[in-house]
Coordinates of C-alpha atoms and ligand atoms in Angstrom, one line a residue:
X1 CA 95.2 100.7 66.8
X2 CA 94.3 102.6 64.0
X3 CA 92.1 105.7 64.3
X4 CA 90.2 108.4 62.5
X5 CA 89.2 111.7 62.7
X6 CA 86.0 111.1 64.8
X7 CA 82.8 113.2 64.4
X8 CA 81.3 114.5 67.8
X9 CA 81.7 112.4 71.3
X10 CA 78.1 111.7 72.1
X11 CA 76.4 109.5 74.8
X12 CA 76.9 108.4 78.3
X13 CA 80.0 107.0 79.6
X14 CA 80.0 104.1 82.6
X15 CA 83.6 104.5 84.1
X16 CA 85.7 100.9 85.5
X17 CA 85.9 100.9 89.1
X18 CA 88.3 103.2 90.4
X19 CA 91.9 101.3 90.5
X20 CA 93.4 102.9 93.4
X21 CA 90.2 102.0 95.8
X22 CA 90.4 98.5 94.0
X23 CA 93.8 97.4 95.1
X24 CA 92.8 98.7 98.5
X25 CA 89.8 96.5 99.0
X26 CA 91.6 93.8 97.7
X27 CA 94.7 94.5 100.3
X28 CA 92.7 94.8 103.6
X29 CA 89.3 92.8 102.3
X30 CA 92.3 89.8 102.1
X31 CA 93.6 91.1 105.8
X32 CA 90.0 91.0 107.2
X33 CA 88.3 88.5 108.9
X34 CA 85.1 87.1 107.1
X35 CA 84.3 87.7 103.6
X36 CA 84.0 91.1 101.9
X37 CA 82.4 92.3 99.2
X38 CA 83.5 94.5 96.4
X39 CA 81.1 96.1 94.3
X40 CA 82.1 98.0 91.1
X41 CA 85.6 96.9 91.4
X42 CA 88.0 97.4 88.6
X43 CA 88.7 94.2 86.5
X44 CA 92.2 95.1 85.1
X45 CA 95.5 93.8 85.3
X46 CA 97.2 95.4 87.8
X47 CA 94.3 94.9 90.0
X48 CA 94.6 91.4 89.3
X49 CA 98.2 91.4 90.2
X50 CA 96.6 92.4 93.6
X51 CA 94.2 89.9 94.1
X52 CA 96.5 86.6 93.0
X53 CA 99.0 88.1 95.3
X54 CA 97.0 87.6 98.1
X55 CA 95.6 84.4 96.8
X56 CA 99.3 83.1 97.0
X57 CA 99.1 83.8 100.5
X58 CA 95.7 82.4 101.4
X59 CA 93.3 84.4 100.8
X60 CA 90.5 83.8 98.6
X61 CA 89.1 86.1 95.9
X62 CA 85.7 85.0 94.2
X63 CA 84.5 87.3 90.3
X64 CA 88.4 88.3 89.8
X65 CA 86.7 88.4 86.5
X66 CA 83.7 90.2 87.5
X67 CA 82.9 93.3 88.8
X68 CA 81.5 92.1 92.3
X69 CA 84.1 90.7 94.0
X70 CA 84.0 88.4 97.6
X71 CA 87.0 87.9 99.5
X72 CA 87.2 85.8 101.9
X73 CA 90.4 87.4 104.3
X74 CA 92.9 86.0 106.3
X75 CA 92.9 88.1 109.2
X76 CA 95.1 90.7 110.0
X77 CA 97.7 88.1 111.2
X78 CA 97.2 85.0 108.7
X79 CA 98.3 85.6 105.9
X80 CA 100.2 82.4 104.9
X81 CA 104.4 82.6 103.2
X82 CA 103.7 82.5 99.6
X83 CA 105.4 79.5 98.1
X84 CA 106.8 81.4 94.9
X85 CA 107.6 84.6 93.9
X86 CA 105.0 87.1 93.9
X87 CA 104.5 89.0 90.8
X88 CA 103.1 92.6 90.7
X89 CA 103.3 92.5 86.9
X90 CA 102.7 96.7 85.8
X91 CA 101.6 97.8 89.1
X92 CA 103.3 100.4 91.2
X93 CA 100.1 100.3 93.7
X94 CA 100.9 96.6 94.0
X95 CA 104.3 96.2 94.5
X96 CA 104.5 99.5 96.9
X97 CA 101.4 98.7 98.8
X98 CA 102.4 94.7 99.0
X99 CA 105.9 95.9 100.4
X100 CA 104.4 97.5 102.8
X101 CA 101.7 94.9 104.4
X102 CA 105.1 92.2 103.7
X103 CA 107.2 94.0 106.1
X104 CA 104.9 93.5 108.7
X105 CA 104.5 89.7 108.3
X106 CA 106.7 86.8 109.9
X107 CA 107.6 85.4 106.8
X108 CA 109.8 85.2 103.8
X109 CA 108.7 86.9 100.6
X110 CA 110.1 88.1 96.8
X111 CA 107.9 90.5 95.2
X112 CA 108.6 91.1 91.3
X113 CA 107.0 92.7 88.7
X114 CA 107.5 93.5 84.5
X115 CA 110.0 95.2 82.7
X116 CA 108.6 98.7 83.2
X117 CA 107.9 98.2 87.2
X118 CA 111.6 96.7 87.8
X119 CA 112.8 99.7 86.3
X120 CA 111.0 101.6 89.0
X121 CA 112.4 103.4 92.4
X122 CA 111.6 101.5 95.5
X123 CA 114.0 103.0 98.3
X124 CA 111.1 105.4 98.8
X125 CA 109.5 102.7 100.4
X126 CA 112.2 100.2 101.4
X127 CA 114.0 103.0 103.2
X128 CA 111.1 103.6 105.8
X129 CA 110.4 100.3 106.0
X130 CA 113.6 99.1 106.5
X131 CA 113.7 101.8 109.7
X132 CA 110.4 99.8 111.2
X133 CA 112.7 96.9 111.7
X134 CA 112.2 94.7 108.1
X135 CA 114.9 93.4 106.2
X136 CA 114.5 94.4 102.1
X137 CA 116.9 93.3 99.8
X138 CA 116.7 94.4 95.8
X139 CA 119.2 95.5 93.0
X140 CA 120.5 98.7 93.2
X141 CA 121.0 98.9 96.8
X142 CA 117.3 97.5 97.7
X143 CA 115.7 100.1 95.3
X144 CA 115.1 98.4 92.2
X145 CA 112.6 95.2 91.8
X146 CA 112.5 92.1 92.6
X147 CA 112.7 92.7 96.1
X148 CA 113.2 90.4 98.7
X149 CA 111.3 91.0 102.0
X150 CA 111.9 89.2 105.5
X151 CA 108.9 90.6 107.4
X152 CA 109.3 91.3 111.1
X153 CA 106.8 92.7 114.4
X154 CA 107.9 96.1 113.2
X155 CA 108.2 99.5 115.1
X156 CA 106.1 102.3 114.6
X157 CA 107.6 105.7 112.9
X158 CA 107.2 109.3 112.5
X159 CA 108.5 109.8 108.4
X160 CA 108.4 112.6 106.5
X161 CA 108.6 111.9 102.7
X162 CA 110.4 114.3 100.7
X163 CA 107.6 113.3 97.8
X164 CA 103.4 113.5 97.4
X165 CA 103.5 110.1 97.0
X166 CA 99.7 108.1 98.1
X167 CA 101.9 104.7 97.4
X168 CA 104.5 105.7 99.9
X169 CA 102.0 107.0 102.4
X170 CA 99.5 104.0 102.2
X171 CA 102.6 101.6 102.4
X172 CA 103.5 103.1 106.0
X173 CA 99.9 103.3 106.8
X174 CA 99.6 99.6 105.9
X175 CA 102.8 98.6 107.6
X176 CA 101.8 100.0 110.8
X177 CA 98.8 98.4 111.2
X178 CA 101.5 95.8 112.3
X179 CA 103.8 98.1 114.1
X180 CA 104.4 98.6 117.6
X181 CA 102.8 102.0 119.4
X182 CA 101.8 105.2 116.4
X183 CA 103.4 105.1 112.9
X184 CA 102.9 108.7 111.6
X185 CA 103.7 110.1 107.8
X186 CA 104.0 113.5 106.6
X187 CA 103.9 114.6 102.8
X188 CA 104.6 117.7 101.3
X189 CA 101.3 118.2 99.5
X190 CA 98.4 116.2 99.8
X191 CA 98.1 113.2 97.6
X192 CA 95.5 111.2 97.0
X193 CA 93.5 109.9 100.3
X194 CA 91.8 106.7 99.5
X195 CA 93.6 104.4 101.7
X196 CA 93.1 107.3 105.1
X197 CA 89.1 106.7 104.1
X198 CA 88.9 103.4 103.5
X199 CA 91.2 102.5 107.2
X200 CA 88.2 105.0 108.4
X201 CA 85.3 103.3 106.8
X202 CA 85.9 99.9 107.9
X203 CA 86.5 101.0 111.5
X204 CA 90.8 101.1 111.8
X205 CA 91.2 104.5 114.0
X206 CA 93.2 107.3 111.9
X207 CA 94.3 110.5 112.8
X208 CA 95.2 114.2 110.2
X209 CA 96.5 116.7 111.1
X210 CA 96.8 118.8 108.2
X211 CA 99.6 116.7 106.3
X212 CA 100.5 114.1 109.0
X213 CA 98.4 111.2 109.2
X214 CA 99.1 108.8 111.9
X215 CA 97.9 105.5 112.5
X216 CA 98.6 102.9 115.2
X217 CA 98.7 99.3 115.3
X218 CA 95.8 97.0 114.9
X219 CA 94.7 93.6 116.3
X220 CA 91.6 92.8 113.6
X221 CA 89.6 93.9 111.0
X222 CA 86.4 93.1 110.5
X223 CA 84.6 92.0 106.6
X224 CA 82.9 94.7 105.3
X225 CA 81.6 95.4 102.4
X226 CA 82.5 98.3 99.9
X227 CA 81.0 100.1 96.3
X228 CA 83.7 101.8 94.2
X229 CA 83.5 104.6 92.4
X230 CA 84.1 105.5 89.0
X231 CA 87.5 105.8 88.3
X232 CA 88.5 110.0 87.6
X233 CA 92.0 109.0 86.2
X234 CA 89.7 106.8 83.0
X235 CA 87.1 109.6 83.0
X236 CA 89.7 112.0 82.2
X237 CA 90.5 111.2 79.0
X238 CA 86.7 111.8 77.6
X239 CA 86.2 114.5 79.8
X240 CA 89.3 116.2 77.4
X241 CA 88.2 114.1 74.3
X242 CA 84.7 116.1 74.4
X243 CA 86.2 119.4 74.9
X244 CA 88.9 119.2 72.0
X245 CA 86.2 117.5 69.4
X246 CA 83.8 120.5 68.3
X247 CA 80.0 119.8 68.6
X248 CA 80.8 116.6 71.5
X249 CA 78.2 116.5 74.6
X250 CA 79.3 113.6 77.1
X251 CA 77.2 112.6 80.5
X252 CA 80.1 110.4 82.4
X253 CA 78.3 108.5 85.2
X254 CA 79.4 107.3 88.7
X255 CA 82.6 109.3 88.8
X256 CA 84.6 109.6 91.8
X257 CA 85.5 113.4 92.8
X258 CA 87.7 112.7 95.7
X259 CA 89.4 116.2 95.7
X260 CA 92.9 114.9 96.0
X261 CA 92.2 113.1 92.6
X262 CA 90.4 116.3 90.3
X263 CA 93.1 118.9 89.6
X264 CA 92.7 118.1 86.3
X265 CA 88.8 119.6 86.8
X266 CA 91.1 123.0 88.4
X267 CA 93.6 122.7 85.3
X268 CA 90.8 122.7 82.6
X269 CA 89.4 125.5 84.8
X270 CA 92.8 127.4 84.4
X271 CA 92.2 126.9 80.7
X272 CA 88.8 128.7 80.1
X273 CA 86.8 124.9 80.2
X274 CA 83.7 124.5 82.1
X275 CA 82.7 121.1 83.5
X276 CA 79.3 120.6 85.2
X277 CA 79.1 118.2 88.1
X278 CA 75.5 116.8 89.6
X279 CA 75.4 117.0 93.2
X280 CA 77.7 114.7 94.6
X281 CA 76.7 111.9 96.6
X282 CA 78.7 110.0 99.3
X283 CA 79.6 106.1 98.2
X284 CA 81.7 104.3 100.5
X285 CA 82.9 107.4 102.2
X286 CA 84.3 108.6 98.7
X287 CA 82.1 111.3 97.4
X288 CA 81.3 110.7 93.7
X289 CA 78.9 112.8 90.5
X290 CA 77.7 113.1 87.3
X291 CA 79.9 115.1 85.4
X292 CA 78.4 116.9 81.9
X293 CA 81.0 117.9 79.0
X294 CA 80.8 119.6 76.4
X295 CA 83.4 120.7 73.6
X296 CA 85.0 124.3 74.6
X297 CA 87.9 126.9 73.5
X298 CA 90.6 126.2 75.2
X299 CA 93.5 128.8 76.0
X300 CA 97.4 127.7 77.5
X301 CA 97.6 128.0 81.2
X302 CA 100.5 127.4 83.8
X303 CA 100.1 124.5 86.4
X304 CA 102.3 123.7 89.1
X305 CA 102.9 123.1 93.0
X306 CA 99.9 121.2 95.0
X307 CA 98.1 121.1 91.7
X308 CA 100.6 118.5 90.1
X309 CA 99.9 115.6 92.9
X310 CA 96.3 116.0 92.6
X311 CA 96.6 115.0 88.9
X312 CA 99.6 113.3 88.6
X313 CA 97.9 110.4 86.4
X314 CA 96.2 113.0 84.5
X315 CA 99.3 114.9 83.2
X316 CA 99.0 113.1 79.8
X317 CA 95.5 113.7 79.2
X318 CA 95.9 117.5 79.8
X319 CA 99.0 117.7 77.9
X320 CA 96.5 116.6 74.8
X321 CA 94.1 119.6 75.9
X322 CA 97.2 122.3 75.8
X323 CA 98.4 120.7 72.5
X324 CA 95.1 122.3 70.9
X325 CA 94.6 125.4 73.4
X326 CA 95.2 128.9 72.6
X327 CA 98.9 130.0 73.8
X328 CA 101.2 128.2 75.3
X329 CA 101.4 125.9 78.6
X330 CA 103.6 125.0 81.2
X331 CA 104.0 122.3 83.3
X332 CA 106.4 122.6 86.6
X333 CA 106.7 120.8 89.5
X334 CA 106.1 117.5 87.7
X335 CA 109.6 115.6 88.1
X336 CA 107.4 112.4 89.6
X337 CA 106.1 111.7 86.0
X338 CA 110.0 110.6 85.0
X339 CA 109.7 107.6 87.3
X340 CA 105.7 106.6 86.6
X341 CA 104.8 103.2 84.5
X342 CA 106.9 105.2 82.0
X343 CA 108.8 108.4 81.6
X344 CA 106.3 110.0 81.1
X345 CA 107.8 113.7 80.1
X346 CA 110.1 112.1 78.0
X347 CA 106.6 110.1 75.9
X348 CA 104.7 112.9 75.7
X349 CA 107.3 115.0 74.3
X350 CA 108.4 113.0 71.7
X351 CA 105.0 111.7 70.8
X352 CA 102.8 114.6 70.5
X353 CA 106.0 116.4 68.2
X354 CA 104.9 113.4 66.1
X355 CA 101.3 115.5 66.1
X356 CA 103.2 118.6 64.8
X357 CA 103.0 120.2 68.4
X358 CA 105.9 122.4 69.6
X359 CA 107.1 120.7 72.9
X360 CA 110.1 121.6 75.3
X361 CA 110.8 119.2 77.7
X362 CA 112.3 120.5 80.7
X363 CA 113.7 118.4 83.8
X364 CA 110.4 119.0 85.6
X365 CA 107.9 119.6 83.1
X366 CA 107.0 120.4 79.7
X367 CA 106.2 123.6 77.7
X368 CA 103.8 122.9 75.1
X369 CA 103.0 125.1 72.5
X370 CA 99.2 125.1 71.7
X371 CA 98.1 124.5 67.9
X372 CA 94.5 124.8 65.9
X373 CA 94.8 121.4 64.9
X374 CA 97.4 118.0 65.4
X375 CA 98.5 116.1 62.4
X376 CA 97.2 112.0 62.0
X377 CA 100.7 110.3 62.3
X378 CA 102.2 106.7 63.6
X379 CA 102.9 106.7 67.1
X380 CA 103.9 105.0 70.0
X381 CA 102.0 103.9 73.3
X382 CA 105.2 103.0 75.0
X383 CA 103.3 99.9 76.7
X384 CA 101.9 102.8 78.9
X385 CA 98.3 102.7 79.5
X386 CA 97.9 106.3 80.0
X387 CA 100.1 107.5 76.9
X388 CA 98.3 105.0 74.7
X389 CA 95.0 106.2 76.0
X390 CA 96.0 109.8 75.8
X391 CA 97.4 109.7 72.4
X392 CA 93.9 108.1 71.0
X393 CA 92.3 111.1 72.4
X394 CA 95.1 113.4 70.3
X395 CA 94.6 110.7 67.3
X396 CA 90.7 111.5 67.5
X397 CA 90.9 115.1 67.2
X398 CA 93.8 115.2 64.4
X399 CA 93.4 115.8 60.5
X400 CA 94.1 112.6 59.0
X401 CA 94.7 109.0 60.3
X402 CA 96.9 107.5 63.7
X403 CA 98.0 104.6 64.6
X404 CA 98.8 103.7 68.3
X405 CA 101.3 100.8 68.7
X406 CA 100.7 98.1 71.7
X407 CA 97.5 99.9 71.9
X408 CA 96.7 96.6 74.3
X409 CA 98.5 98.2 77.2
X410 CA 95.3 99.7 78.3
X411 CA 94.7 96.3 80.0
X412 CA 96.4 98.1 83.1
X413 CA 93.5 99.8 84.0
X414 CA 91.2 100.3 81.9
X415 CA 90.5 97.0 79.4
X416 CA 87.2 98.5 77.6
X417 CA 88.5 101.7 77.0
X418 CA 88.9 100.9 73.0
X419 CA 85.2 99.5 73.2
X420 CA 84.3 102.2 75.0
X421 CA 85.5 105.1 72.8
X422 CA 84.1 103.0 69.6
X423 CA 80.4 103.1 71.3
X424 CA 80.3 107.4 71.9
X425 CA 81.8 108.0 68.2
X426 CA 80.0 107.9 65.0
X427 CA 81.5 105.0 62.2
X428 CA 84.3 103.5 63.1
X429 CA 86.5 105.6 64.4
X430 CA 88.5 103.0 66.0
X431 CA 89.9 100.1 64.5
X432 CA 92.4 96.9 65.7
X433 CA 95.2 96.4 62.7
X434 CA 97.0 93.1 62.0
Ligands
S3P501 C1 98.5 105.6 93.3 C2 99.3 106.7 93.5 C3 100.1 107.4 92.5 C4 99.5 107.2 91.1 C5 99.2 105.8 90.9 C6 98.3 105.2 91.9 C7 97.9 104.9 94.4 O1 101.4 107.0 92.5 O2 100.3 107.8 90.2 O3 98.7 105.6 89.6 O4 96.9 104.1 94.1 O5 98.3 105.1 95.5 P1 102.5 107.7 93.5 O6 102.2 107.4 94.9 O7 103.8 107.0 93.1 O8 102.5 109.1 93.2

């Protein structure tokens, strides 16, 4: 993808349905009994992945294609063996969240996924799991990809993760719907809650108590239907495109402000940036606003702690607002990013250096080295949907021209997102090569 120094961001944005409430309305629509419907659901890839896993074992999903989507469930206990292996292709979500409804079943199941996911750590699910009683086999000692999962009636648990991790807590959650007596899970910091309000929307009992959340087994759910949100993690990067590109004024519509999902709002706050948000409504118990942006001076902060999980997927994105703030910024806490769809320290180090910006990657983080302005150069996407969008937001605001390779990785979750950019900028700005 080739781009150009763009003119001011101008417009409204529409953001794709939120991915992470996607592959959960997928997951327990196809557990329900009776059809469900989606509205505003992602149409990506990994959500995909999702759906045609479920399909494989009985389910049926109508408008994969679409953005409304009906599902007609299995029930909580009919889900059917799946006659081949089941392929999560990029998705984490998928192959995490899968694990966990697979342990529960009385079947036989593989679960696989692309070169990037079988790369990925799984003992922080497998583990657990395991300890409720189902047999998971994988390279690596059961923690790399493909797995192989004998389901079983499992036992509840009480687990406390050593990481934030909203794919390791939602697998447990998800597992013990099957599970004997109370499965409870603790995290160190909060991470993102979807999957606690969902289970509570569509009537599946669920107790907090500050970071445990406990859940006990279930014998149905019933169809309901559900409206996603606007996805935060896609918003993000023109929420930081329209404050790094002097003279931009962006309206985003429909967003989802789930507070476990907007440190990057707290981080841009840290930096001098003010964002305005309408009043937010309630949608599907998720609250979601309008959120109003306009290009700002931005100065190097320091972000860390319980900040980090509540924008883990936005790291990249805010990496390109500290490339062109005032000062310098640091990034701690954020060893999780080594082991996302990518390593995603390791990316943005070496890609925004190709920018001319001063990085120092550390095990945990990064210390970047604000500048007044990037260089256009060739750069790499690393088939990660976040860097590539990340870096177009970085190519927009340099002097002189980028180019993005497999800028088609996007397809993960957010498949417009080229169209999308081309439609707020002036010219063309954005352009396929070859
Ligand atoms: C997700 C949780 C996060 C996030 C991912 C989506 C989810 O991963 O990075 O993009 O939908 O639960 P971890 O649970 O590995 O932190």
């Amino acid at each position: 993808m080739r781009v150009s120094p763009a003119g001011p961001l101008k417009g409204t944005v529409t953001l794709p349905g939120d991915k992470s409430i996607t592959h959960r309305a997928i997951i327990l629509g196809s557990l329900a009994d009776g059809v469900s419907e989606i509205t505003g659901a992602l149409q990506s890839e990994d959500c995909r992945s999702t759906a045609r896993a479920f399909v494989a074992m009985g389910a049926e999903v109508e408008g994969i294609e679409d953005d409304r989507l009906r599902i007609q469930g299995c029930g909580l206990y009919g889900l059917k063996e799946p006659e081949d292996v089941l392929d999560a292709g990029n998705s984490g979500t998928t192959m995490r969240l899968l694990t966990g409804v697979l342990a529960g079943q009385p079947f036989f199941s593989v679960l696989t996924g692309d070169r990037y996911l079988r790369k990925r750590p799984m003992a922080r699910i497998t583990a657990p799991l395991k300890s409720m009683g189902a047999a998971i086999m994988g390279r690596d000692g059961g923690n790399l990809p493909p797995l192989a999962i004998r389901g079983t009636r499992l036992k509840g648990t009480d687990y406390t993760s050593p990481i934030a991790s909203a794919q390791v807590k939602s697998a447990l959650l998800l597992a013990g719907l099957f599970a004997e007596g109370e499965t409870a899970v603790t995290e160190p910091s909060l991470s993102r809650d979807h999957t606690e309000r969902m289970f509570e929307g569509i009537g599946l009992p669920i107790q907090r108590n500050g970071l445990t959340v406990r859940v006990r087994g279930a014998r149905a759910i019933s169809a309901f239907n559900l409206t996603v949100p606007g996805d935060f993690s896609a918003a993000a990067f023109f929420l930081v495109a329209a404050l790094v590109i002097p003279g931009s004024e962006l309206t985003l519509r429909g967003v989802g402000i789930n507070p476990t999902r907007t440190g990057l709002l707290d981080a841009l706050g840290l930096m001098g940036a003010t964002i305005e948000a309408s009043p937010p409504r309630i949608v599907s118990g998720e609250p979601v606003a309008d959120l109003f942006v306009r290009s700002q001076e931005l100065r190097g902060t320091e972000i860390r702690g319980d900040l980090i999980p509540r924008m883990l997927d936005e790291v990249p994105a805010f990496a390109v607002a500290a490339a062109l703030a005032k000062g310098p910024t640091i990034i701690r806490d954020a060893a999780e990013l080594r082991v996302k769809e990518v390593d995603r320290l390791a990316a943005l180090a070496k890609e925004l250096r190709r920018f001319g910006v001063d990085v120092e990657e550390r095990s945990d983080g990064l210390l970047l080295r604000g500048r007044a302005s990037l260089s256009g150069c060739e750069c790499e996407s690393w088939g990660d949907h976040r860097m590539a969008m990340a870096l177009a937001v970085a190519g927009l605001a340099a002097k002189g021209n980028t180019t993005i390779s497999d800028p088609l990785c996007v397809s993960s979750s957010f498949p417009d997102f080229w169209a999308r950019l081309d439609s707020i900028l002036p010219g063309a700005a954005v352009s396929l090569e070859g």
